[in-house]
mmCIF file of C-alpha atoms in Angstrom:
data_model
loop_
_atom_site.group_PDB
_atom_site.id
_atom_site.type_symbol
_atom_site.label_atom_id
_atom_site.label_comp_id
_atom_site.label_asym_id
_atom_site.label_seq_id
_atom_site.Cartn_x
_atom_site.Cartn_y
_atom_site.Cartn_z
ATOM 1 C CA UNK A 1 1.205 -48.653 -51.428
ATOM 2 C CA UNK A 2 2.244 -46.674 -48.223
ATOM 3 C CA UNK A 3 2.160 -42.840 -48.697
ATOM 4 C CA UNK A 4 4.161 -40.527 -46.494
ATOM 5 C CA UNK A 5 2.551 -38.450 -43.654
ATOM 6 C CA UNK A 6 4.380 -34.810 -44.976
ATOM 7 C CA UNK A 7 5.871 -34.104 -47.922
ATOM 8 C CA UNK A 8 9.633 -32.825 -47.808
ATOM 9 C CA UNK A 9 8.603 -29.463 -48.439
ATOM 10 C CA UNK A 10 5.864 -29.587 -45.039
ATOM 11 C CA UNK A 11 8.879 -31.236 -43.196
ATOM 12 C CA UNK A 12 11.609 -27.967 -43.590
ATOM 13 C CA UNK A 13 8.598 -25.480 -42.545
ATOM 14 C CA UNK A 14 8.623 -27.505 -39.320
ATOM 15 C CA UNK A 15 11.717 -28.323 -39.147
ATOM 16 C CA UNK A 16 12.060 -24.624 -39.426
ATOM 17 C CA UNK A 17 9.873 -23.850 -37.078
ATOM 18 C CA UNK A 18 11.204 -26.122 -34.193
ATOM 19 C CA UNK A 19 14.446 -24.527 -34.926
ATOM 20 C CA UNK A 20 12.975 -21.030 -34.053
ATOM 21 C CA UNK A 21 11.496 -21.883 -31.405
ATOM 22 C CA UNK A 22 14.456 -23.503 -30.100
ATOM 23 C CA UNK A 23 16.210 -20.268 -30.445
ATOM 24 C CA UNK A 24 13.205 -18.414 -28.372
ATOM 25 C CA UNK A 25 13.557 -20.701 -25.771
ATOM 26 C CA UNK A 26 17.225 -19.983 -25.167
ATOM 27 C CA UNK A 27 16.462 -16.446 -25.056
ATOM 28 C CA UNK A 28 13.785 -16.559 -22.708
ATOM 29 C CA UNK A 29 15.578 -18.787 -20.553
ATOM 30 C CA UNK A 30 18.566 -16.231 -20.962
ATOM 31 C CA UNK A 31 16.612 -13.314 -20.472
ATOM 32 C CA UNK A 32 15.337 -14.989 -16.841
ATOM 33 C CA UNK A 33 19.272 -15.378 -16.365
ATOM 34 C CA UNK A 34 19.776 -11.354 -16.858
ATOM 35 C CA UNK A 35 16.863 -10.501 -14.644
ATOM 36 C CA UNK A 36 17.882 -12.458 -11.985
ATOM 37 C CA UNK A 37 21.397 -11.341 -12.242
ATOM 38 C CA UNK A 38 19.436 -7.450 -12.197
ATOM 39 C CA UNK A 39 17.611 -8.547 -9.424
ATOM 40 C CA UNK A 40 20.852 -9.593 -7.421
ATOM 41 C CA UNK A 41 22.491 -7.182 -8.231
ATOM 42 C CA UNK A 42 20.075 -4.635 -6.849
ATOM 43 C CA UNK A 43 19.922 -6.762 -3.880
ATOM 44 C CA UNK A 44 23.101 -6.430 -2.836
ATOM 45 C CA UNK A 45 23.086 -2.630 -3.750
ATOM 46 C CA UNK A 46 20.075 -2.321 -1.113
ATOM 47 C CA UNK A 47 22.000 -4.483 1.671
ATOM 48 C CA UNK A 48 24.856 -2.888 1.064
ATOM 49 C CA UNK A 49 22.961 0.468 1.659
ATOM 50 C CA UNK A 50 21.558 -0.524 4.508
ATOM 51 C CA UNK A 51 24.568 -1.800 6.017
ATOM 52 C CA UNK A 52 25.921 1.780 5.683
ATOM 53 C CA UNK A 53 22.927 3.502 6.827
ATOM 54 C CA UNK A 54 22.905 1.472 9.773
ATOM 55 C CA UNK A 55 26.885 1.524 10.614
ATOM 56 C CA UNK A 56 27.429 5.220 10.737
ATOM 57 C CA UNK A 57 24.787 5.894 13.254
ATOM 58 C CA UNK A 58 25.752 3.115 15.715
ATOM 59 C CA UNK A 59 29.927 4.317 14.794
ATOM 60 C CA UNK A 60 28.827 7.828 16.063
ATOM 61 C CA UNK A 61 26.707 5.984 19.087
ATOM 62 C CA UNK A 62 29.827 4.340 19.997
ATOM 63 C CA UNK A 63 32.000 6.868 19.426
ATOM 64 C CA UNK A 64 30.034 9.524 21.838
ATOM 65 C CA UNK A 65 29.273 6.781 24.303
ATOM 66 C CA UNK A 66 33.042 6.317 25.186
ATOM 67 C CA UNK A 67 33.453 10.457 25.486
ATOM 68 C CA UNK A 68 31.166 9.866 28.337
ATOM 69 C CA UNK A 69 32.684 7.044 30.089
ATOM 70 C CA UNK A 70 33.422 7.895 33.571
ATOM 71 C CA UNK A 71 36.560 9.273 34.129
ATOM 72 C CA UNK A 72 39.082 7.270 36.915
ATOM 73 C CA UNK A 73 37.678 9.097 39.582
ATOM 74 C CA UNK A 74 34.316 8.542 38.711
ATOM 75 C CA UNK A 75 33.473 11.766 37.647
ATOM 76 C CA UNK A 76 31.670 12.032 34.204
ATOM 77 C CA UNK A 77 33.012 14.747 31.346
ATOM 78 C CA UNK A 78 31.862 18.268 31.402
ATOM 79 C CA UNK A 79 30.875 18.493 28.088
ATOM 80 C CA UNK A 80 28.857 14.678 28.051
ATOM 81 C CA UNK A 81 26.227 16.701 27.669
ATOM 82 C CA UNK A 82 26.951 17.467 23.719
ATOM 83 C CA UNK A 83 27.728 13.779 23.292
ATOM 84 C CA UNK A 84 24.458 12.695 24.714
ATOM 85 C CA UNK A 85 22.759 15.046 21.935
ATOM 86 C CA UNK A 86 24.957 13.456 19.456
ATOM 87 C CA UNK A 87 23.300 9.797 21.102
ATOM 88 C CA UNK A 88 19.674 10.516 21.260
ATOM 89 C CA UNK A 89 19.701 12.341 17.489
ATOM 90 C CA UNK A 90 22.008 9.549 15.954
ATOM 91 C CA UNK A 91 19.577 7.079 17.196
ATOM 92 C CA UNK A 92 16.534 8.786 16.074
ATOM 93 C CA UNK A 93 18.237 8.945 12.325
ATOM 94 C CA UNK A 94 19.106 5.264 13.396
ATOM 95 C CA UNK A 95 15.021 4.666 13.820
ATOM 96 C CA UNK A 96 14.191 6.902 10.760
ATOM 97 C CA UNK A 97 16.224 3.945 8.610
ATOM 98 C CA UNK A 98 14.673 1.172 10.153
ATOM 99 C CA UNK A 99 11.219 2.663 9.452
ATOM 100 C CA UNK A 100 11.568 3.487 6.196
ATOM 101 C CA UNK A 101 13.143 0.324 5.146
ATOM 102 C CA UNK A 102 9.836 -1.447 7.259
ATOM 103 C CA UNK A 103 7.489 1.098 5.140
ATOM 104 C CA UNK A 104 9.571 0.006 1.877
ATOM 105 C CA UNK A 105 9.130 -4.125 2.881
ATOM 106 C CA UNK A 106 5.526 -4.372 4.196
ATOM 107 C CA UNK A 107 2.659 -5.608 2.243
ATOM 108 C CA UNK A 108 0.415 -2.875 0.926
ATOM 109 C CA UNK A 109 -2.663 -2.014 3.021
ATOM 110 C CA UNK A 110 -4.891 0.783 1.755
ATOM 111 C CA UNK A 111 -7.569 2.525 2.394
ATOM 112 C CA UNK A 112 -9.024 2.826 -1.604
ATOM 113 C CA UNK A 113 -11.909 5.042 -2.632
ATOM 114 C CA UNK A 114 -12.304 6.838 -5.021
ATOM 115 C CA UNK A 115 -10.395 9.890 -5.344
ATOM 116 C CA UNK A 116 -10.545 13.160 -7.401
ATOM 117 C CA UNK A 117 -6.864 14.061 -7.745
ATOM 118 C CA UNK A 118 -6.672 18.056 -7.784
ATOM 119 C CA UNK A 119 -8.019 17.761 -4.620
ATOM 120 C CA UNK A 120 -5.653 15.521 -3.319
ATOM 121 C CA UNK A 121 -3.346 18.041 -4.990
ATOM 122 C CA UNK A 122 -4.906 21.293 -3.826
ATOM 123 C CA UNK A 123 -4.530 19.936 0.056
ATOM 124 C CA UNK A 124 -1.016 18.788 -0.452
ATOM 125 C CA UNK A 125 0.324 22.326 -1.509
ATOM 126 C CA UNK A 126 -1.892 23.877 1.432
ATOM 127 C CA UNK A 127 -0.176 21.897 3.459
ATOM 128 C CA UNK A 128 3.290 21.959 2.131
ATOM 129 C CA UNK A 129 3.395 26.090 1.305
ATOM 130 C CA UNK A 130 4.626 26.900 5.134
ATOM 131 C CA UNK A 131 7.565 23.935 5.069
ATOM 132 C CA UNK A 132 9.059 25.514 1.547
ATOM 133 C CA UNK A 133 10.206 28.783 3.299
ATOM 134 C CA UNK A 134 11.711 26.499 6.239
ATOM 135 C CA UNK A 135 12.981 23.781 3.476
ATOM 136 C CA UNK A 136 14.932 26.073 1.203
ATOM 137 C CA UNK A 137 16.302 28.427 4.159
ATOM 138 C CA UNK A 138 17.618 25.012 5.516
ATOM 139 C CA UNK A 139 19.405 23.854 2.619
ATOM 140 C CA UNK A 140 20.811 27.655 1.844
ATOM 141 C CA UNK A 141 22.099 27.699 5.220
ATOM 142 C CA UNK A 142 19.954 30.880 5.754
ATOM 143 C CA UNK A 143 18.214 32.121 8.724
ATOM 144 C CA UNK A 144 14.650 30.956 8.795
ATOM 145 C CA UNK A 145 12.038 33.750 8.326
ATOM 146 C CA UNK A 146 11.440 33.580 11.631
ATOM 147 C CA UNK A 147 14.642 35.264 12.120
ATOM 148 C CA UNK A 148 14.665 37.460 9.408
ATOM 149 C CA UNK A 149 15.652 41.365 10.695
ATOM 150 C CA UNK A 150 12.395 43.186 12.011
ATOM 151 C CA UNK A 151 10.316 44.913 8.810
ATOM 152 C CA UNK A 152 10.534 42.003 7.045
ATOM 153 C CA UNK A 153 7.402 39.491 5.657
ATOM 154 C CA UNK A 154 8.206 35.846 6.055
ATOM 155 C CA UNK A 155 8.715 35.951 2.031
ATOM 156 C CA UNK A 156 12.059 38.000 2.459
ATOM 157 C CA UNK A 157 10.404 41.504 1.205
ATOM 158 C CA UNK A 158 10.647 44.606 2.869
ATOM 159 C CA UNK A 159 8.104 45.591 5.188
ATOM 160 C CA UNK A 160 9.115 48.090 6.370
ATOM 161 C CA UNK A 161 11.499 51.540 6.263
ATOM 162 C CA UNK A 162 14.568 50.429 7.694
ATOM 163 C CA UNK A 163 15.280 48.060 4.462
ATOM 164 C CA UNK A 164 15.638 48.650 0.808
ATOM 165 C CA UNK A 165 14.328 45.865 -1.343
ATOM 166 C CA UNK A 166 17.448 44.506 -2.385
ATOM 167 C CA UNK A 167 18.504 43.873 1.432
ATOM 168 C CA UNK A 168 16.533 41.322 1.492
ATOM 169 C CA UNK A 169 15.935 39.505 -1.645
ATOM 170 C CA UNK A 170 13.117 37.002 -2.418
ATOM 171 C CA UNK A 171 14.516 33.623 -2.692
ATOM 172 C CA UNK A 172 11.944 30.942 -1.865
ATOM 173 C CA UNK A 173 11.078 29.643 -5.163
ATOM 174 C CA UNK A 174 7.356 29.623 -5.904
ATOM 175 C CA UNK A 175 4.656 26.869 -6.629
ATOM 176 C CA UNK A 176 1.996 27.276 -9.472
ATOM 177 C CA UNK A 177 -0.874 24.697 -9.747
ATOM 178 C CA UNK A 178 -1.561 24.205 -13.649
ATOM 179 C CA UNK A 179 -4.405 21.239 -12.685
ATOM 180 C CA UNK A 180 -7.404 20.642 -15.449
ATOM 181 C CA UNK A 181 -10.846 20.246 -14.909
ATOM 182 C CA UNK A 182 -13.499 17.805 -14.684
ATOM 183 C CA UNK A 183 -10.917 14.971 -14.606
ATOM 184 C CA UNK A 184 -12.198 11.478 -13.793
ATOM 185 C CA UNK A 185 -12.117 10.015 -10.646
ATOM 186 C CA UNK A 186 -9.313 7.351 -9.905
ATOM 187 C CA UNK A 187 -9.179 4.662 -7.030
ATOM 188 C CA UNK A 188 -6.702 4.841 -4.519
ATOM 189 C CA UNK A 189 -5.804 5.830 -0.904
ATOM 190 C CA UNK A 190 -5.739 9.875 -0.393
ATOM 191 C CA UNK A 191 -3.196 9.363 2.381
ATOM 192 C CA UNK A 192 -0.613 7.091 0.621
ATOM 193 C CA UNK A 193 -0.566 9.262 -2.776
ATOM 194 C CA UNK A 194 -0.628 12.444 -0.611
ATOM 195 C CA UNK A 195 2.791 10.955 0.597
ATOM 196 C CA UNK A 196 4.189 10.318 -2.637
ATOM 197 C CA UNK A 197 3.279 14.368 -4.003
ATOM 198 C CA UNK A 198 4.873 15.748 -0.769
ATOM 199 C CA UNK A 199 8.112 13.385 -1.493
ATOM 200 C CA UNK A 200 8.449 14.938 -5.015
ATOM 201 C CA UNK A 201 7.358 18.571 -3.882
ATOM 202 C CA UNK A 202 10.283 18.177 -1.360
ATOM 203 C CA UNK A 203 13.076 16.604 -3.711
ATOM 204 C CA UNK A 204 12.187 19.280 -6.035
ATOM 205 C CA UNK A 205 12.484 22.382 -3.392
ATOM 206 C CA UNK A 206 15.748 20.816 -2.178
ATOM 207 C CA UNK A 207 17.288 20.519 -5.832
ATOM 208 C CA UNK A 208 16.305 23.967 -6.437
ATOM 209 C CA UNK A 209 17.941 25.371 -2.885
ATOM 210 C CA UNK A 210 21.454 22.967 -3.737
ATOM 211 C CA UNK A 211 21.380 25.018 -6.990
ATOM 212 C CA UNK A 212 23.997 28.152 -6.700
ATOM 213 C CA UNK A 213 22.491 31.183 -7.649
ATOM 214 C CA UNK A 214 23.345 34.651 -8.849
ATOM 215 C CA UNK A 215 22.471 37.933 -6.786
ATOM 216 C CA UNK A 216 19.032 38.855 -8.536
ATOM 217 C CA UNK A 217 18.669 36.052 -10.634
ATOM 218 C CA UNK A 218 15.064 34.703 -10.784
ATOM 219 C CA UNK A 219 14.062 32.760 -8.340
ATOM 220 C CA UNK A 220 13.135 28.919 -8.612
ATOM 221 C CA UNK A 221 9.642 27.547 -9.643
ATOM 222 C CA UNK A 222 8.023 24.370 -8.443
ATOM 223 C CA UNK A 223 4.902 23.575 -10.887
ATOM 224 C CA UNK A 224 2.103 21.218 -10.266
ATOM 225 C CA UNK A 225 0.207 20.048 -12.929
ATOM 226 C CA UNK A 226 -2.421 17.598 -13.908
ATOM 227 C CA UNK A 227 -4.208 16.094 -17.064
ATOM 228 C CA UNK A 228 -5.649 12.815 -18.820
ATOM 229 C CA UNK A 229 -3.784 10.504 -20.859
ATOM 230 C CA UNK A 230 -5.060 8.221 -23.661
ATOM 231 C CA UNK A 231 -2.886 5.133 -22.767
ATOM 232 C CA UNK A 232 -0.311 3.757 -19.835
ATOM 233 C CA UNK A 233 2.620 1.695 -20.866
ATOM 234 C CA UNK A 234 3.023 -0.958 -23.520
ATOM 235 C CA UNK A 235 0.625 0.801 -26.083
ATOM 236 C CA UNK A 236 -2.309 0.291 -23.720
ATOM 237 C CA UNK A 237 -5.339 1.885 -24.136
ATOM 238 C CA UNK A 238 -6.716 2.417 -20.945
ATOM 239 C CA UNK A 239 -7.067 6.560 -19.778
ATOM 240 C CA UNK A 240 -4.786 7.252 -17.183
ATOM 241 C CA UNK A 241 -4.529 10.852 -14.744
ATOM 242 C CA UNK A 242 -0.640 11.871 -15.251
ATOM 243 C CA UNK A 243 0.559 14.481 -11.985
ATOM 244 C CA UNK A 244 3.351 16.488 -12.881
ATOM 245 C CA UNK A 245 5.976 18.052 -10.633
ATOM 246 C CA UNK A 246 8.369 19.895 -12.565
ATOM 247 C CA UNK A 247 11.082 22.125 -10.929
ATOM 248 C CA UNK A 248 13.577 24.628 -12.562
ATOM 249 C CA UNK A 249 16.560 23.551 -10.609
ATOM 250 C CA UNK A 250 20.102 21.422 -12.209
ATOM 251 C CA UNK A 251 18.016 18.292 -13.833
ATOM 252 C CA UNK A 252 19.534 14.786 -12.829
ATOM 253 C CA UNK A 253 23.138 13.607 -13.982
ATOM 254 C CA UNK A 254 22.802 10.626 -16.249
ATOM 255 C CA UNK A 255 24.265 8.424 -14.236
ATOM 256 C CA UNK A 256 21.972 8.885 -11.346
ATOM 257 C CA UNK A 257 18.882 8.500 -13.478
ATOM 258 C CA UNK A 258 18.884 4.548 -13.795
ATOM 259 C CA UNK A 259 19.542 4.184 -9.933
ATOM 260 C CA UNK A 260 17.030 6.604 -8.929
ATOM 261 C CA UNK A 261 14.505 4.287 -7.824
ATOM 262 C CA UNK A 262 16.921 1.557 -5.818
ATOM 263 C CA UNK A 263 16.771 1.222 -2.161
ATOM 264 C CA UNK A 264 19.686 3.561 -0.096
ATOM 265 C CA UNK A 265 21.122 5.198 -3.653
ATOM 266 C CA UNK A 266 20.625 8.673 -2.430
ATOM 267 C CA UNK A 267 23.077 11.978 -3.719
ATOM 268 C CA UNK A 268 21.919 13.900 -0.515
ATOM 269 C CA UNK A 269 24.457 14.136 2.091
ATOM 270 C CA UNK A 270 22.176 12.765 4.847
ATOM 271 C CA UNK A 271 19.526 11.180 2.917
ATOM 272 C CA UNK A 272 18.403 7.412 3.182
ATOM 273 C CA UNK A 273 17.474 6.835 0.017
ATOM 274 C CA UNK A 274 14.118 5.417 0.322
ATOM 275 C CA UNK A 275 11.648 8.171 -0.391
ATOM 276 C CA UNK A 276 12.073 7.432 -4.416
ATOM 277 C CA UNK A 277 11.322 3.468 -3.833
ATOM 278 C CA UNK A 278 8.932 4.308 -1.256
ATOM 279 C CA UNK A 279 6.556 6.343 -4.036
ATOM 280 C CA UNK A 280 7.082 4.186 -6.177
ATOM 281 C CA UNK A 281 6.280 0.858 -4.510
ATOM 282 C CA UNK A 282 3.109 2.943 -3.138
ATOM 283 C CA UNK A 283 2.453 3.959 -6.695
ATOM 284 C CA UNK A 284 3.233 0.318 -8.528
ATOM 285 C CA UNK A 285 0.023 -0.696 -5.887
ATOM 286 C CA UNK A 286 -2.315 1.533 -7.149
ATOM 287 C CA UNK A 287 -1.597 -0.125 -10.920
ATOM 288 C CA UNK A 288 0.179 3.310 -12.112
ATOM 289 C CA UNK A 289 3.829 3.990 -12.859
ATOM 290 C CA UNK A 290 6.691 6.810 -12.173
ATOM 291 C CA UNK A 291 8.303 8.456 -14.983
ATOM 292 C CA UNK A 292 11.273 11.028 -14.821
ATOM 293 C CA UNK A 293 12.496 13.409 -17.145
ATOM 294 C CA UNK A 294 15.817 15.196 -16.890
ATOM 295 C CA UNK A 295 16.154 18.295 -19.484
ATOM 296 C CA UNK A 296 19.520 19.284 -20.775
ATOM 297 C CA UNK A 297 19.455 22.785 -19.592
ATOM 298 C CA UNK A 298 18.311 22.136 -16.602
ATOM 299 C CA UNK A 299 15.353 21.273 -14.496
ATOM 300 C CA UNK A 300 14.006 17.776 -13.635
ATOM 301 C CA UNK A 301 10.338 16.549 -14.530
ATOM 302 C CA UNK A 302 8.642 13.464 -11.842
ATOM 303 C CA UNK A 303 5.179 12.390 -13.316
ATOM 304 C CA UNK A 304 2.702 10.102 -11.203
ATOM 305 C CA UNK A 305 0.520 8.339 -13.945
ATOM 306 C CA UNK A 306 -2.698 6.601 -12.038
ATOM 307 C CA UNK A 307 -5.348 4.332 -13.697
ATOM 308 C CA UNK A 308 -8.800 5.675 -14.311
ATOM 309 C CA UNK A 309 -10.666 4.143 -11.328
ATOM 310 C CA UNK A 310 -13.929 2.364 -11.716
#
């Protein structure tokens, strides 16, 4: 007498079972659908970018190129001079594109060692402190202190007896370090994620100057800060350095916050759009992560998390 292999109950589990999985294979195949549409989409997003980064120079290079077209008698323009200006700086944003974009592409090639990261924070705001007076004057459309009325320190305070201290108020926001000790030691390249800080420690300064403020209200505060965290992403347990850069300027609109990181999305009026993607790309290859924070009444948070290095 023949007996069967599995009994009807055995046969519904797996019959179960094959329909479930099944079901996971449609949605993994449909997932791969969505992130290649993402992926697309984002692609076109970056040409299209680019395409616009690279028309309006070469419009303007056009444009100031026929201003300076010899005139019927051969002469050239009296004022071709301010149109060559327009030439040489259009094609030097021109160049600025190009590079970035190259800098975005290329493989990754550091120089990794290991790394204690206060330091690496310590020499970015040395050298960053003199471009923050120069920065926010800039975007304030404010003389630079260079210019700034004799009796006067480069911080906007009175030096002097020929000004009162409200002729002159102090507007360049300030930067605090809040970094904690005896952190380990992570791998990377000093360089590289001494680019990424001064990218944030710029964005920041900029939001703050774009901010309108009130005669006498406090001034902005840029704060650098440092610590250890038990974890990355996805749960995992491996320590990780997190570097803060938290400003006190508007915060991020929603909308911007999911396109913050593609290629040539920029809400500066001459930016490229490329220093976000840059950092992180540059960050992705040292096996950390960017993470951004936008508080409701105001002020924007950028932290850099790094693995612990060996």
């Amino acid at each position: 007498e023949r007996s069967d292999a599995f009994a009807v109950g055995e046969l519904d589990i797996y019959a179960g079972i094959a329909a479930q999985l099944g079901i996971t294979l449609q949605n993994s195949k449909l997932y791969d659908r969505m992130k290649e549409r993402d992926r697309l989409a984002a692609l076109g997003q970056m040409a299209a970018g680019l395409a616009h980064e690279i028309r309006n120079p070469l419009g303007a290079i056009k444009g100031a190129a026929e201003f300076i077209a010899p005139l019927p008698d051969g002469t050239v323009p009296e004022d071709a001079g301010d149109f060559l200006h327009i030439i040489v700086d259009e094609t030097k944003r021109l160049n600025r594109v190009v590079s970035q974009f190259l800098d975005y592409a290329r493989p990754f090639r550091g120089d990794m060692e290991q790394l204690d990261i206060n330091d690496v924070v310590r020499k970015l705001v040395v050298m960053f402190r003199p471009l923050v007076d120069e920065i926010f004057s800039a975007r304030r459309g404010l003389p630079a202190p260079a210019a700034l009325p004799a009796g006067t320190s480069d911080r906007g305070e009175p030096g002097g007896p020929d000004l009162q201290p409200e002729t002159v108020p102090e507007i360049v926001p300030e930067i605090v370090l809040d970094l904690a000790p005896d952190l380990p030691r992570i791998r990377g390249d000093a360089e590289q994620l001494r680019q990424v800080f001064l990218n944030l420690a710029i964005n920041a300064i900029q939001a703050m100057a774009d901010e309108p403020s009130e005669p006498g209200a406090p001034r902005g505060r840029l704060t650098l800060s440092s610590g250890l965290r038990h974890g990355g992403r996805l749960g995992a347990l491996t320590p990780h350095i997190e570097i803060r850069f938290t400003d006190t300027g508007p915060g991020i609109a929603p909308t911007a916050m999911k396109s913050l990181f593609i290629p040539f999305f920029t809400t500066k009026e001459r930016g490229t759009g490329l220093g976000l993607p840059i950092s992180q790309r540059i960050v992705e290859n040292h096996g950390g992560f960017i993470e951004v924070r936008s508080r409701g009444g105001g002020g924007a948070t950028f932290i850099v998390v790094l693995p612990v290095g060996e």
